[in-house]
Amino acid sequence: MSAAPDHRPTFAAVSLSDRIGKAMPYLLIPLLVVVGFFAIGSSSSWLTLTVSGLAMGMMIFIMASGLTLVFGLMDVINFGHGAFISVGAFVGITVLLALSGWTGVPSLALNVAAVILAALAAMLATGVLGWAFERVIVRPVYGAHLKQILVTVGGLIVIEQLIHVFWGPDEIFLTRPETLKGAFTFWGAAIEKFRLLAVVFGLALFAAMLLVLKRTRIGLIVRAGVQNGEMVQALGYRLKLVFIGVFIAGSALAGLGGVMWGLYQEVITAGMGAEMMILVFIVVIIGGLGSVEGAFIGALMVGLLQNYIAFLEPKLALISNIGLMTAILMWRPQGMLPVVKAK
Amino acid sequence: MLNLLSGDRPRSIILTLILLAILIALALAPFLFPGVRSLETAARICIFIVLAASYDLLLGYTGIVSFAHTMFFGMGAYGVALASTHMGRGYDALIVGSLGGAVLAAILALGIGLFSLRVRAIFFAMITLAVASAVAVLVSQMSWLTGGEDGLNYLIPRELTPAFRFGEAFGVKLTGKLVNYYVIFGFSLVLFLLLLRIVNSPFGRVLQAIRENDFRAEAIGYRVVWYRTAATCLSAAIAALAGSLFAIWLRYVGPDTTLSFEIMLDILLMVVIGGMGTIYGAVLGATIFVLAQNYLQNLMGVASEATGSIPVLHELLSPDRWLLWLGVLFILSVYFFPSGIVGRLRAGR
């Protein structure tokens, strides 16, 4: 019998810095909010800015979630995602304008019903459009990034121009439904009702999404597909089908985000999707491609930072997002919570 | 002659004839097609050939998609504009502005490249899109420096402006505008031949290897990141020089004419329709595109008038919707003619 090997195993607890490092992405949002509080000084403006930053972040997250999952699942980068945002906004707002009898009266039930109908119409339209887009534009170019980028940019141009054909070249102004107009005061801070609604709605949606992804069978397949698609296919699941489902859901969510953004800005243009895409890409990159939680954290950071900086130093607000992206990528070149292994 | 083309012949009789026709038409444009508008078109074609060719170095040869090419183009243009505004009218301002713009563009490209190409090439497309849009907004906001949305008007040496006259030849008045055109034409030709030289050098060969299989290129021993970054910097510098030429020609820069996303799409369309990975494709793509931009809209106006009674078709054919048809053409050409017109012509030899 030989003697035990000569080395002595040591037990070391995970050091504090390692633990903080792991949890850091989740801590960034509270950290940012606290730093914002001290930088701004006045608690009422801080509260207003925080709510509007969170509202903006939630809406960006709704638009970005589909994109990041689509990339994670099938390695497809869709530059045409912005087109769904615009189409969703135009369809939704058209429905809302048609229901002006419901939105003009100060009745909460009718107003909310109109908004929900508009959102459903927009999601239906963009879902169908997403399905067609996947079929016609994306499917022939699986696995070729260069062609994907080119073709989806082409799709973006065509859809944007078609919006001009059907809705005319001008932007459309709208007013929010009666009960969602205006603001209320809370601790001396003016908080717009719609923004609060957007925050609540975004949180609910995020929770629902996590529930689906983490607690259901289909969510399990989606997450497994993001981590290792080939293995999932080898186990007998038709990942392509799952992917199409995720693509449609992602497109519908982009349409929903478009309606909310239109209501938030009270004006919609055909180019709004392409403009939002820039923020969406920043969010997806800093969150880590393929990660829904990462996109959520990224979106909130972008929203909060933009609002804080616009208050503190308006000139810098334009480049705050680029600065944030640079800082995050210096810290974690793959994004905060990368899921997809570098391909 | 073959030395000038760096041994990369068009390799198709029809292509050779088309290229020669374009070269002759551009070289003699002021005499063949007198008139302000056609000279404007010819100068624009020269400049966009260089711009599209420099983009082809990235897209077609290295296989990188960048959305910041107009940013570099704009940097060159604003370089000339700012130098001419602050140093006064003179050739020294033009030279300092052009070179300054090109160097700055290359440095910025180096920064972006090191940042995003290090991780994965697909980041590059998204990051360039974000950076370019931020720069475009920044330029339109910093009105104390850049003139904001209004842009900058400035003076260039008198010999390059229409005010300078020196006689008449073949029934065409010889003015400074003509001199200016030949400056643009000459520099565009030199830059184009330089690009042809670059892509046919051993360096260009490595870029193609990276495009085909970056993993393998790395395994053979080429530093892929280094080559990709170098290609980005080169193409940025040449795009900036094209921008300088544009600024010298227009005597005006503004965010819409030099930095807008529409121009980026135009360049993409030119390169893809002409043929990716063949510098000659840029010549065809730019020529067709600029001609279409200037004359197709008239044609569509006529078609739209003719179909005035049919509601949706009328809208679809309206001259403002020409980008729609180019978008469709773009998608179709990526699917069916990935090597563009040049590839088709070469295959059908």
XYZ file of C-alpha atoms in Angstrom:
692
model
C 0.000 0.000 0.000
C 1.460 3.281 -1.025
C 1.520 6.304 1.153
C -0.903 9.105 0.686
C 0.280 11.698 -1.851
C 2.497 14.336 -0.519
C 0.351 17.372 -1.058
C -1.993 18.762 1.479
C -5.388 19.820 0.170
C -6.486 23.151 1.558
C -9.973 24.373 2.122
C -10.411 27.974 1.183
C -13.634 29.897 1.418
C -14.597 31.897 -1.648
C -13.087 35.251 -0.949
C -15.278 38.281 -0.447
C -14.037 39.980 -3.571
C -14.941 36.899 -5.647
C -18.434 36.877 -4.238
C -18.913 40.561 -4.871
C -17.507 40.137 -8.353
C -20.099 37.504 -9.137
C -22.974 39.512 -7.748
C -21.689 42.784 -9.133
C -23.950 43.003 -12.186
C -26.991 42.692 -9.928
C -25.643 45.304 -7.526
C -24.982 47.855 -10.224
C -28.577 49.119 -10.424
C -28.978 49.922 -6.699
C -25.463 51.354 -6.743
C -26.318 53.607 -9.666
C -29.527 54.756 -7.976
C -27.667 55.595 -4.742
C -24.869 57.403 -6.549
C -27.521 59.271 -8.499
C -29.168 60.336 -5.250
C -25.986 61.903 -3.895
C -25.019 63.446 -7.209
C -28.387 65.092 -7.704
C -28.902 66.224 -4.140
C -32.566 67.125 -4.257
C -34.688 64.108 -3.369
C -37.758 65.187 -5.329
C -35.914 65.574 -8.648
C -34.063 62.353 -7.908
C -37.350 60.475 -7.502
C -38.789 61.926 -10.702
C -35.647 61.052 -12.643
C -35.426 57.580 -11.185
C -38.996 56.754 -12.139
C -38.574 58.079 -15.650
C -35.243 56.277 -16.003
C -36.780 53.028 -14.855
C -39.720 53.528 -17.230
C -37.384 54.119 -20.143
C -35.293 51.119 -19.153
C -38.322 48.846 -18.954
C -39.449 49.810 -22.424
C -35.981 49.270 -23.868
C -35.852 45.917 -22.121
C -39.151 44.867 -23.687
C -37.720 45.653 -27.108
C -34.337 44.072 -26.418
C -35.404 40.799 -24.798
C -36.468 39.155 -28.047
C -33.312 40.161 -29.861
C -30.974 38.749 -27.261
C -32.819 35.399 -27.098
C -32.893 35.102 -30.869
C -29.183 35.648 -30.966
C -28.556 33.213 -28.165
C -30.655 30.451 -29.683
C -29.654 30.481 -33.304
C -26.721 32.835 -33.517
C -28.880 35.089 -35.665
C -28.269 38.794 -35.377
C -31.324 40.665 -36.562
C -30.683 44.259 -37.580
C -34.290 44.421 -38.770
C -35.612 44.142 -35.212
C -36.158 47.902 -35.211
C -38.697 47.553 -38.011
C -40.969 45.604 -35.648
C -40.791 48.454 -33.151
C -41.981 50.925 -35.778
C -44.677 48.657 -37.203
C -45.952 47.869 -33.708
C -46.159 51.562 -32.892
C -48.011 52.398 -36.098
C -50.512 49.543 -35.832
C -51.101 50.148 -32.127
C -51.525 53.883 -32.472
C -53.869 53.427 -35.441
C -56.080 51.212 -33.288
C -55.886 53.717 -30.471
C -56.864 56.579 -32.758
C -59.768 54.526 -34.113
C -60.946 53.975 -30.546
C -60.914 57.685 -29.768
C -64.385 57.275 -28.246
C -62.831 55.073 -25.576
C -59.667 57.048 -24.996
C -61.282 60.486 -24.878
C -63.475 59.845 -21.819
C -61.998 59.915 -18.324
C -62.909 56.339 -17.518
C -60.031 54.140 -16.377
C -61.652 50.888 -17.538
C -62.344 52.098 -21.075
C -58.909 53.728 -21.380
C -57.044 50.663 -20.234
C -59.196 48.451 -22.470
C -58.300 50.624 -25.449
C -54.595 50.473 -24.636
C -54.728 46.707 -24.173
C -56.566 46.289 -27.477
C -53.977 48.469 -29.194
C -51.147 46.476 -27.647
C -52.726 43.183 -28.676
C -53.272 44.403 -32.234
C -49.678 45.574 -32.420
C -48.352 42.292 -31.034
C -50.468 40.299 -33.447
C -49.299 42.370 -36.405
C -45.624 42.247 -35.467
C -45.864 38.567 -34.547
C -47.167 37.749 -38.007
C -44.624 40.063 -39.560
C -41.901 38.377 -37.508
C -42.987 34.995 -38.761
C -42.890 36.224 -42.364
C -39.560 37.964 -41.768
C -38.051 34.766 -40.389
C -39.347 32.774 -43.340
C -38.408 35.145 -46.139
C -35.447 37.128 -44.884
C -33.622 35.231 -42.169
C -34.035 31.541 -42.996
C -32.008 31.483 -46.224
C -28.980 32.960 -44.491
C -28.614 30.851 -41.346
C -25.047 30.520 -40.223
C -23.650 33.387 -42.281
C -23.278 36.479 -40.115
C -22.217 38.812 -42.878
C -25.208 37.968 -45.046
C -27.533 38.087 -42.040
C -26.505 41.604 -41.212
C -26.842 42.754 -44.812
C -30.160 41.059 -45.479
C -31.781 42.175 -42.245
C -30.643 45.741 -42.863
C -32.298 45.427 -46.276
C -35.458 44.177 -44.581
C -35.351 47.171 -42.237
C -35.175 49.584 -45.177
C -38.037 47.904 -47.024
C -40.358 47.741 -44.019
C -39.579 51.339 -43.057
C -40.429 52.454 -46.599
C -43.616 50.377 -46.597
C -44.712 52.213 -43.460
C -44.293 55.408 -45.455
C -46.423 53.918 -48.221
C -49.282 52.909 -45.942
C -49.255 55.666 -43.331
C -47.804 58.554 -45.298
C -44.438 60.225 -44.889
C -45.243 62.405 -41.868
C -44.911 61.664 -38.190
C -48.142 61.062 -36.292
C -48.837 62.947 -33.095
C -51.138 61.485 -30.483
C -52.344 62.130 -26.984
C -52.455 59.552 -24.240
C -55.822 58.307 -22.974
C -57.424 60.694 -20.485
C -56.694 58.840 -17.254
C -53.071 58.193 -18.200
C -52.367 61.880 -18.776
C -50.648 64.139 -16.317
C -48.724 63.467 -13.159
C -49.321 63.109 -9.468
C -47.182 64.332 -6.620
C -45.500 61.946 -4.254
C -43.097 63.239 -1.574
C -42.876 66.479 -3.458
C -41.849 64.769 -6.701
C -43.966 64.936 -9.832
C -44.375 61.427 -11.229
C -46.067 60.916 -14.559
C -48.764 58.302 -14.376
C -47.815 56.641 -17.624
C -44.208 56.207 -16.520
C -45.261 54.502 -13.330
C -47.554 52.248 -15.340
C -44.675 51.419 -17.669
C -42.455 50.488 -14.717
C -45.102 48.249 -13.168
C -45.898 46.664 -16.493
C -42.237 46.116 -17.361
C -41.550 44.482 -14.012
C -44.563 42.204 -14.428
C -43.421 41.235 -17.892
C -39.890 40.546 -16.708
C -41.229 38.369 -13.898
C -43.474 36.496 -16.317
C -40.598 35.993 -18.700
C -38.342 34.634 -15.984
C -41.155 32.357 -14.845
C -41.572 30.960 -18.341
C -37.853 30.589 -18.859
C -37.021 29.057 -15.495
C -40.125 27.135 -14.508
C -41.613 25.684 -17.670
C -40.513 22.912 -19.989
C -40.350 25.144 -23.038
C -38.277 27.637 -21.064
C -35.908 24.860 -20.152
C -35.502 23.909 -23.793
C -34.925 27.536 -24.750
C -32.275 28.006 -22.079
C -30.618 24.722 -22.957
C -30.704 25.718 -26.617
C -28.928 28.971 -25.843
C -26.204 27.142 -23.928
C -25.653 24.257 -26.303
C -27.967 24.014 -29.270
C -26.391 20.959 -30.849
C -26.849 18.905 -27.710
C -30.512 19.855 -27.470
C -31.039 18.818 -31.069
C -29.194 15.575 -30.444
C -31.653 14.847 -27.648
C -34.443 14.993 -30.173
C -35.903 18.460 -29.822
C -36.664 20.407 -32.956
C -34.788 23.513 -32.020
C -35.716 25.266 -35.273
C -39.356 25.170 -34.234
C -38.516 26.575 -30.816
C -36.444 29.215 -32.500
C -39.305 30.294 -34.758
C -41.541 30.539 -31.699
C -38.977 32.690 -29.907
C -38.520 34.831 -33.001
C -42.265 35.467 -33.231
C -42.528 36.177 -29.508
C -39.549 38.505 -29.690
C -41.060 40.366 -32.630
C -44.376 40.687 -30.806
C -42.568 42.069 -27.753
C -40.765 44.569 -29.960
C -44.162 45.663 -31.298
C -45.441 46.032 -27.750
C -42.394 48.082 -26.863
C -43.097 50.234 -29.909
C -46.647 51.010 -28.764
C -45.435 51.877 -25.272
C -42.629 54.039 -26.626
C -45.106 55.811 -28.917
C -47.390 56.544 -25.963
C -44.381 57.694 -23.956
C -43.104 60.091 -26.621
C -46.576 61.014 -27.922
C -45.227 60.985 -31.473
C -44.347 58.151 -33.833
C -42.164 58.117 -36.948
C -41.163 55.352 -39.327
C -37.548 55.869 -38.296
C -38.188 55.456 -34.574
C -37.405 51.742 -34.693
C -34.024 52.285 -36.260
C -33.246 54.961 -33.651
C -34.266 52.686 -30.794
C -32.178 49.883 -32.253
C -29.045 51.734 -31.272
C -30.070 51.730 -27.618
C -31.255 48.135 -27.935
C -27.899 47.036 -29.306
C -26.037 48.821 -26.544
C -28.243 47.082 -23.996
C -27.781 43.666 -25.589
C -24.019 44.112 -25.776
C -23.512 45.279 -22.213
C -25.902 42.651 -20.898
C -24.096 39.859 -22.685
C -25.456 38.319 -25.866
C -28.170 35.772 -25.156
C -28.860 36.799 -21.564
C -32.338 38.031 -20.620
C -31.284 39.089 -17.123
C -28.275 40.858 -18.572
C -30.506 42.738 -20.991
C -32.773 43.725 -18.095
C -29.910 45.089 -16.019
C -28.378 46.766 -19.052
C -31.650 48.397 -20.057
C -32.265 49.805 -16.582
C -28.705 51.126 -16.400
C -29.027 52.814 -19.773
C -32.366 54.364 -18.818
C -31.254 55.567 -15.383
C -27.875 56.863 -16.488
C -29.335 58.752 -19.418
C -31.904 60.485 -17.197
C -29.446 61.318 -14.413
C -26.847 62.674 -16.804
C -29.407 64.633 -18.797
C -30.218 66.419 -15.529
C -26.658 66.900 -14.308
C -24.867 67.684 -17.572
C -27.241 67.811 -20.569
C -24.444 67.889 -23.136
C -22.991 64.615 -21.919
C -26.282 62.701 -22.083
C -25.749 61.960 -25.760
C -22.569 60.056 -25.198
C -23.416 58.628 -21.768
C -24.566 55.363 -23.342
C -21.406 54.945 -25.359
C -19.395 55.739 -22.242
C -21.343 53.141 -20.278
C -20.800 50.547 -22.986
C -17.089 51.288 -23.120
C -16.747 51.008 -19.355
C -18.658 47.735 -19.166
C -16.740 46.177 -22.029
C -13.418 47.181 -20.461
C -14.551 45.415 -17.321
C -16.164 42.398 -18.985
C -15.397 42.100 -22.693
C -18.212 39.578 -23.195
C -20.846 41.707 -21.487
C -22.064 41.479 -17.912
C -23.729 38.070 -17.910
C -22.618 36.260 -21.049
C -24.476 33.063 -21.852
C -23.303 32.203 -25.319
C -19.778 30.946 -25.581
C -17.744 32.971 -28.032
C -18.471 31.565 -31.447
C -0.869 49.457 -67.575
C -0.996 46.094 -65.855
C 1.350 47.445 -63.227
C -1.086 50.244 -62.542
C -3.861 47.719 -62.014
C -1.575 45.682 -59.719
C -2.049 42.626 -61.929
C -5.738 42.443 -61.054
C -7.383 42.645 -64.461
C -11.161 42.904 -64.837
C -11.139 39.355 -66.280
C -14.204 39.834 -68.457
C -14.504 41.563 -71.804
C -17.832 43.211 -71.047
C -16.572 44.369 -67.665
C -13.440 45.800 -69.249
C -15.508 47.707 -71.779
C -17.875 49.060 -69.107
C -14.972 50.122 -66.894
C -13.226 51.811 -69.820
C -16.448 53.589 -70.746
C -16.863 54.836 -67.175
C -13.217 55.942 -67.030
C -13.451 57.838 -70.321
C -16.814 59.347 -69.447
C -15.476 60.570 -66.104
C -12.192 61.793 -67.555
C -13.926 63.846 -70.235
C -17.139 64.568 -68.339
C -16.911 68.389 -68.506
C -16.596 68.227 -72.299
C -18.853 65.258 -73.077
C -21.722 66.325 -70.833
C -21.567 70.085 -70.362
C -23.816 71.500 -67.698
C -23.711 72.057 -63.965
C -25.832 69.092 -63.011
C -23.918 66.488 -64.987
C -20.589 67.769 -63.665
C -22.032 67.530 -60.152
C -23.063 63.945 -60.861
C -19.653 63.054 -62.294
C -17.784 64.449 -59.272
C -20.117 62.623 -56.939
C -19.488 59.374 -58.822
C -15.699 59.828 -58.509
C -15.914 60.419 -54.769
C -18.345 57.614 -54.096
C -16.237 55.170 -56.103
C -13.390 55.783 -53.656
C -15.734 55.625 -50.665
C -17.390 52.398 -51.803
C -14.051 50.848 -52.741
C -12.624 51.628 -49.318
C -15.706 50.044 -47.773
C -15.223 47.004 -49.971
C -11.792 46.563 -48.425
C -13.622 45.966 -45.136
C -16.806 44.256 -46.214
C -15.733 42.293 -49.251
C -12.114 41.492 -48.502
C -11.984 41.232 -44.711
C -15.593 40.186 -44.123
C -16.279 42.825 -41.463
C -19.504 44.820 -41.433
C -19.019 48.360 -40.240
C -21.690 51.021 -39.904
C -19.241 53.784 -39.132
C -17.932 54.365 -42.613
C -19.836 57.614 -43.017
C -18.389 58.739 -39.717
C -14.889 58.472 -41.165
C -16.094 60.086 -44.391
C -17.500 62.933 -42.325
C -14.290 63.278 -40.318
C -12.361 63.960 -43.505
C -14.974 66.422 -44.703
C -15.116 68.274 -41.404
C -11.306 68.243 -41.260
C -11.121 70.271 -44.466
C -14.003 72.487 -43.404
C -12.554 73.296 -39.987
C -9.047 73.841 -41.329
C -10.351 76.165 -44.045
C -12.437 78.080 -41.527
C -9.695 78.548 -38.968
C -6.535 78.726 -41.074
C -8.065 80.882 -43.779
C -8.341 80.258 -47.494
C -5.396 78.361 -48.918
C -3.960 75.080 -50.118
C -2.176 74.556 -46.821
C -5.552 74.448 -45.077
C -6.816 71.825 -47.517
C -3.729 69.658 -47.030
C -3.660 70.009 -43.247
C -7.408 69.357 -43.039
C -7.312 66.272 -45.243
C -4.316 64.693 -43.569
C -5.543 65.628 -40.094
C -8.946 64.103 -40.801
C -7.405 60.919 -42.195
C -5.048 60.480 -39.249
C -7.803 61.094 -36.719
C -10.081 58.671 -38.532
C -7.378 56.004 -38.475
C -6.773 56.552 -34.750
C -10.467 56.315 -33.948
C -10.741 53.191 -36.096
C -7.811 51.729 -34.195
C -9.597 52.400 -30.914
C -12.896 50.893 -32.020
C -11.137 47.970 -33.668
C -9.012 47.046 -30.681
C -12.075 47.323 -28.543
C -14.570 45.260 -30.437
C -12.686 43.054 -32.885
C -10.797 41.554 -29.955
C -13.929 39.843 -28.678
C -15.867 38.799 -31.732
C -16.332 40.313 -35.153
C -20.096 40.606 -34.779
C -19.706 43.113 -31.957
C -18.060 45.373 -34.444
C -21.220 45.899 -36.489
C -23.261 46.861 -33.442
C -20.604 48.984 -31.789
C -19.826 50.925 -34.951
C -23.539 51.591 -35.365
C -23.750 52.974 -31.833
C -20.569 55.042 -32.091
C -21.485 56.459 -35.492
C -24.912 57.564 -34.315
C -23.414 59.145 -31.202
C -20.901 61.048 -33.318
C -23.615 62.208 -35.712
C -25.668 63.559 -32.801
C -22.594 65.114 -31.230
C -21.678 66.924 -34.439
C -25.167 68.336 -34.836
C -25.160 69.480 -31.193
C -21.714 71.093 -30.986
C -22.756 74.054 -33.082
C -19.988 76.328 -31.757
C -17.471 74.114 -33.533
C -19.301 72.379 -36.349
C -22.109 74.784 -37.183
C -24.661 72.257 -35.949
C -27.442 71.246 -38.328
C -26.646 74.157 -40.625
C -23.138 72.908 -41.271
C -20.217 75.045 -42.372
C -19.612 77.136 -45.446
C -16.005 78.103 -46.115
C -13.707 79.452 -48.807
C -11.304 77.348 -50.822
C -8.498 78.724 -53.022
C -9.868 80.906 -55.783
C -8.376 78.717 -58.545
C -10.837 75.976 -57.559
C -14.009 78.069 -57.683
C -16.267 79.073 -60.604
C -15.176 82.691 -60.145
C -11.791 81.873 -61.677
C -11.985 81.911 -65.507
C -9.238 81.227 -68.008
C -10.688 80.951 -71.486
C -12.664 78.472 -73.476
C -12.045 75.118 -75.180
C -14.342 72.917 -77.297
C -17.195 75.297 -76.581
C -16.862 74.848 -72.819
C -15.907 77.757 -70.558
C -12.810 76.897 -68.568
C -13.411 77.865 -64.954
C -12.015 76.969 -61.579
C -14.854 74.485 -61.199
C -13.258 72.496 -63.996
C -9.873 72.582 -62.262
C -11.615 71.468 -59.100
C -13.247 68.584 -60.944
C -9.921 67.389 -62.283
C -8.370 67.612 -58.824
C -11.185 65.383 -57.550
C -10.893 63.041 -60.518
C -7.114 62.745 -60.223
C -7.069 62.068 -56.505
C -9.952 59.614 -56.801
C -8.091 57.695 -59.487
C -4.920 57.597 -57.395
C -6.788 56.432 -54.296
C -8.628 53.818 -56.300
C -5.403 52.418 -57.753
C -3.894 52.481 -54.273
C -6.787 50.360 -52.989
C -6.305 47.965 -55.880
C -2.648 47.759 -54.883
C -3.538 47.058 -51.248
C -5.992 44.247 -51.919
C -3.609 42.530 -54.328
C -0.660 42.702 -51.960
C 0.272 39.836 -49.618
C -1.556 41.831 -46.949
C -4.755 41.736 -48.994
C -4.311 38.016 -49.494
C -4.188 37.498 -45.733
C -7.374 39.526 -45.381
C -9.116 37.218 -47.816
C -7.870 34.218 -45.892
C -9.361 35.705 -42.728
C -12.648 36.305 -44.507
C -12.810 32.690 -45.644
C -11.766 31.089 -42.367
C -10.443 33.215 -39.543
C -9.734 30.256 -37.312
C -7.529 28.678 -39.928
C -5.751 31.933 -40.658
C -4.954 32.249 -36.976
C -3.739 28.653 -36.905
C -1.392 29.285 -39.822
C 0.155 32.012 -37.730
C -1.371 35.293 -38.811
C -2.514 37.595 -36.022
C -6.139 37.898 -37.119
C -6.977 40.766 -34.765
C -3.980 42.720 -35.989
C -4.894 42.262 -39.651
C -8.541 43.094 -39.109
C -7.652 46.218 -37.174
C -5.131 47.298 -39.792
C -7.738 46.859 -42.537
C -10.195 48.926 -40.504
C -7.674 51.742 -40.061
C -6.681 51.765 -43.724
C -10.234 51.834 -44.933
C -11.102 54.558 -42.414
C -8.213 56.733 -43.581
C -9.152 56.361 -47.236
C -12.809 57.059 -46.471
C -11.688 60.231 -44.688
C -9.699 61.278 -47.745
C -12.778 60.716 -49.892
C -14.640 62.929 -47.429
C -12.008 65.631 -47.853
C -12.478 65.515 -51.617
C -16.219 65.817 -51.109
C -15.711 68.863 -48.894
C -13.383 70.464 -51.447
C -15.930 69.885 -54.178
C -19.031 71.080 -52.304
C -17.427 73.934 -50.341
C -19.960 73.026 -47.646
C -20.255 70.330 -44.991
C -23.286 69.443 -42.913
C -24.439 66.439 -40.936
C -26.957 65.424 -43.600
C -24.526 65.430 -46.503
C -21.651 63.689 -44.759
C -22.734 61.825 -41.631
C -26.289 60.604 -42.067
C -27.215 56.948 -41.866
C -28.759 57.169 -45.341
C -25.299 57.592 -46.849
C -24.160 54.516 -44.958
C -26.995 52.560 -46.556
C -26.083 54.011 -49.944
C -22.519 52.746 -49.567
C -23.736 49.302 -48.525
C -26.010 49.141 -51.554
C -23.242 50.275 -53.898
C -20.803 47.646 -52.683
C -23.293 44.786 -52.609
C -24.901 45.552 -55.961
C -21.548 46.157 -57.629
C -19.989 43.056 -56.165
C -18.366 42.412 -52.787
C -14.733 41.468 -52.751
C -13.985 42.943 -56.145
C -12.745 46.504 -55.946
C -14.126 46.996 -59.480
C -17.599 46.355 -58.105
C -17.366 49.669 -56.291
C -16.948 51.447 -59.638
C -20.056 49.881 -61.129
C -22.065 50.118 -57.907
C -21.255 53.774 -57.297
C -21.863 54.768 -60.901
C -25.205 52.972 -61.154
C -26.311 54.179 -57.748
C -25.472 57.851 -58.208
C -27.028 57.878 -61.679
C -30.132 56.195 -60.273
C -30.265 58.656 -57.407
C -30.179 61.573 -59.807
C -32.255 60.298 -62.699
C -34.328 57.314 -61.552
C -36.444 59.544 -59.362
C -37.578 61.468 -62.435
C -38.521 58.194 -64.098
C -40.441 57.040 -61.049
C -42.253 60.354 -60.997
C -43.476 59.671 -64.517
C -44.526 56.125 -63.583
C -46.314 57.407 -60.521
C -48.216 59.949 -62.615
C -49.203 57.225 -65.066
C -50.617 55.015 -62.315
C -52.250 57.882 -60.452
C -55.640 56.166 -60.410
C -54.483 52.970 -58.664
C -54.172 53.860 -54.973
C -51.380 51.706 -53.490
C -49.352 51.239 -56.672
C -49.311 54.985 -57.112
C -47.794 55.368 -53.655
C -45.323 52.541 -54.248
C -44.038 54.220 -57.391
C -43.801 57.690 -55.920
C -40.295 59.158 -56.347
C -39.875 59.447 -52.595
C -40.083 55.662 -52.320
C -37.105 54.861 -54.470
C -35.231 53.562 -51.431
C -37.908 50.869 -51.139
C -37.005 49.454 -54.519
C -33.322 49.695 -53.826
C -33.894 47.832 -50.564
C -35.678 45.052 -52.430
C -32.903 44.968 -54.997
C -30.388 44.839 -52.152
C -32.016 41.814 -50.506
C -32.343 40.027 -53.815
C -28.746 40.687 -54.722
C -27.478 39.373 -51.375
C -29.450 36.158 -51.989
C -28.974 35.559 -55.656
C -25.885 37.494 -56.703
C -23.649 37.591 -53.647
C -20.769 38.475 -55.931
C -22.775 41.302 -57.514
C -22.658 42.520 -61.072
C -18.929 42.002 -61.373
C -19.194 38.412 -60.202
C -21.959 37.758 -62.733
C -19.980 39.258 -65.568
C -16.889 37.302 -64.677
C -18.825 34.053 -64.382
C -20.570 34.571 -67.699
C -17.327 35.105 -69.550
